[in-house]
Coordinates of C-alpha atoms and ligand atoms in Angstrom, one line a residue:
M1 CA 2.8 128.1 75.0
A2 CA -0.2 126.6 73.2
E3 CA -3.4 128.2 72.3
F4 CA -6.5 127.1 73.7
K5 CA -9.9 127.4 72.7
N6 CA -11.7 126.3 76.1
L7 CA -9.1 127.4 78.5
I8 CA -7.4 130.7 79.7
L9 CA -3.7 129.8 81.4
D10 CA -2.1 132.6 83.5
V11 CA 1.2 132.5 85.5
E12 CA 2.1 135.0 88.0
D13 CA 4.1 134.8 91.2
E14 CA 4.9 131.3 90.6
I15 CA 0.8 130.5 90.9
A16 CA -0.6 129.2 87.5
V17 CA -4.2 130.1 87.3
L18 CA -5.9 127.7 84.9
Q19 CA -9.6 128.7 84.1
I20 CA -12.0 126.4 82.2
A21 CA -13.9 128.7 80.0
R22 CA -16.7 127.2 77.6
P23 CA -19.4 129.4 78.6
K24 CA -21.9 128.3 76.5
A25 CA -22.3 124.9 77.7
L26 CA -21.4 125.9 81.5
N27 CA -17.9 124.7 81.2
A28 CA -19.0 121.3 80.6
L29 CA -16.2 118.9 79.4
N30 CA -16.1 117.9 76.1
S31 CA -13.2 115.7 74.3
E32 CA -11.5 119.1 72.8
T33 CA -11.5 120.4 76.4
L34 CA -10.1 117.2 78.2
D35 CA -7.4 117.2 75.3
E36 CA -6.6 120.9 76.0
L37 CA -6.3 120.3 79.7
M38 CA -3.7 117.5 79.3
V39 CA -2.0 119.7 76.8
A40 CA -1.8 122.8 79.7
L41 CA -1.1 120.6 82.6
T42 CA 1.8 118.8 81.0
E43 CA 3.2 122.4 80.2
I44 CA 2.3 123.7 83.7
E45 CA 4.2 120.7 85.2
A46 CA 7.3 121.0 82.8
R47 CA 7.4 124.9 84.1
D48 CA 10.1 125.6 86.8
D49 CA 8.4 129.2 87.5
V50 CA 5.1 127.4 88.6
K51 CA 5.1 126.1 92.3
V52 CA 1.2 125.9 92.6
L53 CA -1.6 125.4 90.1
I54 CA -5.2 126.9 90.9
L55 CA -7.9 125.1 88.8
T56 CA -11.0 127.4 88.3
G57 CA -14.1 127.9 85.9
G58 CA -14.1 131.0 84.5
A59 CA -15.3 133.5 81.6
I60 CA -18.4 135.7 81.7
Y61 CA -21.6 133.9 81.3
N62 CA -24.2 135.6 79.0
K63 CA -26.9 133.8 80.4
K64 CA -30.5 134.3 82.0
I65 CA -30.8 134.8 85.4
E66 CA -27.4 135.6 86.6
A67 CA -26.1 137.4 83.6
D68 CA -22.4 138.0 83.0
D69 CA -21.9 136.1 86.6
P70 CA -18.4 134.8 86.4
F71 CA -19.1 132.8 89.4
R72 CA -22.0 130.8 87.6
S73 CA -20.3 127.7 86.9
F74 CA -17.2 125.7 87.6
V75 CA -17.8 122.7 85.4
A76 CA -21.4 121.5 84.8
G77 CA -20.0 118.2 84.2
A78 CA -19.2 115.9 81.0
D79 CA -20.9 117.4 78.0
I80 CA -24.3 115.4 77.5
S81 CA -24.7 116.6 73.8
E82 CA -21.4 114.5 73.1
M83 CA -22.2 111.7 75.2
H84 CA -25.6 111.2 73.9
G85 CA -24.8 109.3 71.1
F86 CA -21.9 107.3 72.4
T87 CA -21.4 103.6 71.7
A88 CA -20.1 101.2 74.6
A89 CA -16.8 101.5 73.0
E90 CA -16.7 105.5 72.6
A91 CA -17.8 105.9 76.2
R92 CA -15.0 103.8 77.5
A93 CA -12.6 105.9 75.3
F94 CA -14.0 108.9 76.3
G95 CA -13.4 107.9 80.2
I96 CA -9.9 106.8 79.4
R97 CA -9.2 110.1 77.6
A98 CA -10.3 112.1 80.6
S99 CA -8.4 110.0 82.9
K100 CA -5.1 111.0 81.8
P101 CA -5.8 115.0 82.8
F102 CA -7.3 114.0 85.9
F103 CA -4.4 111.5 87.1
K104 CA -2.1 114.5 85.8
L105 CA -4.2 116.8 88.4
Q106 CA -4.0 114.4 91.0
N107 CA -0.1 113.4 90.7
M108 CA 1.6 116.1 88.9
R109 CA 4.6 117.6 91.2
Q110 CA 2.7 121.0 92.0
V111 CA -0.1 121.4 94.4
T112 CA -3.3 121.5 92.8
I113 CA -6.3 123.5 94.3
A114 CA -9.6 123.5 92.6
A115 CA -11.1 127.0 93.3
V116 CA -14.9 126.0 92.9
N117 CA -17.3 128.8 91.8
G118 CA -20.9 127.8 91.0
F119 CA -21.9 124.5 89.5
A120 CA -19.5 121.3 90.3
L121 CA -21.8 118.6 88.9
G122 CA -21.0 115.1 87.4
G123 CA -17.6 115.8 85.9
G124 CA -17.4 119.1 87.6
C125 CA -17.3 117.6 91.2
E126 CA -14.9 114.9 89.9
I127 CA -12.4 117.3 88.3
A128 CA -12.5 119.2 91.6
M129 CA -12.0 116.0 93.8
A130 CA -8.9 115.0 91.2
C131 CA -7.3 118.3 92.8
D132 CA -5.2 118.0 96.1
I133 CA -7.4 120.7 97.7
R134 CA -10.9 122.4 97.0
I135 CA -11.9 125.8 98.0
A136 CA -15.5 126.7 97.3
S137 CA -17.3 129.9 96.9
E138 CA -20.6 129.9 99.0
N139 CA -22.6 129.6 95.5
A140 CA -20.9 126.7 94.6
T141 CA -23.3 123.1 94.6
F142 CA -21.6 119.8 94.2
G143 CA -23.4 116.5 92.9
Q144 CA -23.4 113.4 91.1
P145 CA -26.4 113.6 89.0
E146 CA -25.2 110.6 86.4
V147 CA -27.5 107.8 87.4
G148 CA -30.5 110.2 86.7
L149 CA -29.1 110.2 83.3
G150 CA -29.1 106.4 83.0
I151 CA -25.4 106.5 83.4
I152 CA -22.4 106.0 86.1
P153 CA -19.9 108.9 87.3
G154 CA -17.2 107.7 84.8
F155 CA -14.5 110.3 85.5
G156 CA -13.4 108.4 88.7
G157 CA -16.4 109.9 90.8
T158 CA -17.1 106.4 92.0
Q159 CA -13.7 106.2 93.6
R160 CA -12.7 109.5 94.4
L161 CA -15.9 110.5 96.3
A162 CA -15.9 107.4 98.2
R163 CA -12.4 107.9 99.0
L164 CA -12.9 111.8 100.3
V165 CA -16.3 111.8 102.0
G166 CA -16.6 107.5 102.9
M167 CA -18.8 105.1 101.4
G168 CA -22.1 105.5 102.9
R169 CA -22.2 109.3 102.1
A170 CA -20.7 108.6 98.3
K171 CA -23.6 105.9 97.8
E172 CA -26.1 108.1 99.2
L173 CA -24.9 111.2 96.7
I174 CA -24.5 108.9 93.8
F175 CA -27.6 106.9 94.1
T176 CA -29.8 110.2 95.2
C177 CA -28.4 112.5 92.7
D178 CA -28.8 115.1 95.4
V179 CA -27.2 118.3 94.8
I180 CA -25.5 120.0 98.1
K181 CA -24.7 123.7 98.7
A182 CA -20.9 124.4 99.6
E183 CA -21.8 124.5 103.5
E184 CA -23.0 120.7 103.2
A185 CA -20.1 119.9 100.9
Y186 CA -17.5 121.2 103.8
R187 CA -19.7 119.5 106.5
I188 CA -19.0 116.1 105.0
G189 CA -15.3 116.8 103.8
L190 CA -15.7 117.3 100.3
V191 CA -14.3 120.6 100.5
N192 CA -11.6 122.3 102.5
H193 CA -13.0 125.9 102.7
V194 CA -16.0 127.8 101.9
V195 CA -15.5 131.5 101.2
A196 CA -17.7 134.8 99.6
K197 CA -17.6 134.9 96.0
E198 CA -15.3 137.6 95.9
E199 CA -12.8 136.0 98.5
L200 CA -12.5 132.7 96.5
M201 CA -9.6 133.6 94.2
P202 CA -7.7 135.5 96.9
T203 CA -8.1 132.7 99.3
A204 CA -6.8 130.3 97.0
K205 CA -3.9 132.8 96.0
E206 CA -3.1 133.0 99.7
M207 CA -3.0 129.5 100.5
A208 CA -0.9 129.1 97.3
K209 CA 1.6 131.6 98.6
K210 CA 1.8 130.0 102.1
I211 CA 2.8 126.6 100.2
I212 CA 5.1 128.3 98.0
S213 CA 6.8 129.8 100.9
K214 CA 7.9 126.2 102.4
G215 CA 10.2 124.0 100.8
S216 CA 8.5 123.3 97.1
Y217 CA 10.4 120.0 96.8
A218 CA 9.5 118.8 100.1
V219 CA 6.0 119.4 99.4
S220 CA 5.8 117.5 96.5
V221 CA 7.6 114.7 98.0
A222 CA 5.0 114.9 101.1
K223 CA 2.3 114.8 98.1
A224 CA 3.5 111.8 96.2
A225 CA 4.0 110.1 99.8
I226 CA 0.3 110.8 100.6
N227 CA -0.8 109.7 97.1
E228 CA 1.1 106.6 96.7
G229 CA 0.6 105.4 100.1
F230 CA -3.1 105.6 100.2
D231 CA -3.9 102.8 98.4
M232 CA -1.0 100.6 100.2
D233 CA -1.3 98.9 103.1
I234 CA 0.0 100.9 106.2
Q235 CA 3.2 98.5 106.5
N236 CA 4.2 99.1 103.0
A237 CA 3.1 102.9 103.0
V238 CA 5.0 103.7 106.1
E239 CA 8.2 101.8 104.5
L240 CA 7.3 104.1 101.7
E241 CA 7.2 107.2 103.9
A242 CA 10.7 106.2 105.4
N243 CA 12.4 105.9 101.8
L244 CA 11.0 109.2 100.6
F245 CA 12.1 110.6 104.3
G246 CA 15.8 109.7 103.4
V247 CA 15.5 111.2 100.0
V248 CA 14.5 114.6 101.1
N249 CA 17.2 114.5 103.9
S250 CA 19.7 115.1 101.2
T251 CA 18.7 118.4 100.0
H252 CA 19.5 121.8 100.6
D253 CA 16.2 123.0 101.8
K254 CA 16.9 120.3 104.8
T255 CA 20.0 121.7 105.6
E256 CA 18.9 125.2 105.2
G257 CA 15.5 124.6 107.2
M258 CA 17.0 122.9 110.3
G259 CA 20.1 125.2 110.3
A260 CA 17.9 128.0 110.4
F261 CA 15.8 126.8 113.2
L262 CA 19.0 125.9 115.4
E263 CA 20.3 129.5 114.6
K264 CA 17.0 130.8 115.4
R265 CA 16.6 132.6 112.2
E266 CA 14.2 132.8 109.4
A267 CA 14.9 129.9 106.9
K268 CA 15.5 130.8 103.1
L269 CA 13.7 127.8 101.2
T270 CA 14.2 127.1 97.6
D271 CA 13.1 124.1 95.8
F272 CA 15.6 121.7 95.9
Ligands
CO8_1 N1 -23.4 119.1 79.2 C1 -23.7 119.8 77.8 N2 -24.3 121.1 78.0 C2 -24.6 121.7 79.1 C3 -24.3 121.1 80.3 C4 -23.5 119.5 80.3 N3 -23.2 118.6 81.2 N4 -24.6 121.5 81.2 C5 -25.3 122.6 80.8 N5 -25.1 122.6 79.3 C6 -25.6 123.6 78.3 C7 -27.3 123.5 78.5 O1 -27.5 122.8 77.3 C8 -27.5 125.2 77.9 O2 -27.2 125.1 76.5 P1 -28.2 125.8 75.8 O3 -28.1 127.5 76.3 O4 -27.6 125.8 74.1 O5 -29.5 125.1 75.7 C9 -26.4 125.9 78.6 O6 -25.3 125.1 79.1 C10 -27.0 126.6 79.7 O7 -27.5 125.5 80.7 P2 -29.0 125.7 81.4 O8 -30.0 126.5 80.2 O9 -29.7 124.3 81.6 O10 -28.8 126.6 82.6 P3 -29.6 126.5 84.2 O11 -28.8 127.7 84.8 O12 -31.3 126.6 83.5 O13 -29.4 125.0 84.7 C11 -27.5 123.2 85.5 C12 -28.0 125.1 85.0 C13 -28.5 123.0 86.6 C14 -26.3 123.1 85.4 C15 -28.4 122.6 84.2 O14 -27.7 123.1 83.0 C16 -28.0 121.2 84.1 O15 -28.6 120.6 84.7 N6 -26.7 120.7 83.5 C17 -26.6 119.0 83.7 C18 -25.9 118.9 84.8 C19 -25.4 117.4 84.8 O16 -26.4 116.4 84.7 N7 -24.1 117.1 84.9 C20 -23.5 116.0 84.7 C21 -23.6 115.3 83.3 S1 -22.9 113.8 83.3 C22 -21.0 113.7 84.0 O17 -20.8 114.6 84.0 C23 -20.8 112.4 83.6 C24 -19.3 112.4 84.0 C25 -18.6 111.1 83.4 C26 -18.4 110.7 82.3 C27 -17.9 109.5 81.9 C28 -17.7 109.1 80.5 C29 -16.7 108.0 80.2

């Protein structure tokens, strides 16, 4: 396994927990962290012993108000001190560099869950949106403050936010830079669940375990069907689904899953 300066990776019970841990900048994403993320996600995707990835913001914060609060920040955005001196070409290159780990989160075969603690601003909201599912602690806050900095969301925010919450709400959030609380994020469909701080990781792990108990291959094919079909016209999307439905019908899990139902016993699903 690679060594990381700004990430902490733990794998246990087929669940990888990847913490962004750059506390001096509230986990802001700089180039180094984005590159590390790409390395970590590539390694995780190649591991047969990982079925679900939980992405979270971690480490202990030695800061003013909430000293030593590990829930203070998920990711407070892209690193403003790095972006400040960018030329247009450098800014574009930075966006393309970030798109690699973001697309990896979106499309990797394992399910990705963002466990969002504290600030999820700008690039922080965007990286959470690149995950399949978002669970927020009740102190989490979300926003896209970019236009207030004279830029626009550049890690997919103009696209993924509109797809998740609808164009009207996405435009309001992006144009006003409003920072919303977890409950409001839940109300508009930006997050799937809101839980107490202490329940954040247990809830994410509980959901991961539930997903792992299903046929992992079928889950990954369902993920691909949803992702790839989403931007297609309905005719082609349903045809894609039919093709993938054919693929999963030749698996051990299909024989076992349906056989177990017919024999009125518990299915023993694997991952093929
Ligand atoms: N970048 C760099 N450093 C940061 C960032 C950031 N996004 N956020 C916080 N920090 C640093 C602060 O500078 C500070 O460092 P220091 O102690 O050395 O001064 C440290 O983290 C702690 O921050 P604060 O003292 O400000 O803590 P507060 O509790 O007072 O405030 C906030 C916390 C509200 C989160 C505040 O830090 C803040 O507003 N941060 C910036 C939030 C923001 O605007 N995020 C969006 C950034 S732009 C973006 O994400 C664009 C993504 C797309 C880029 C595409 C490029 C192609």
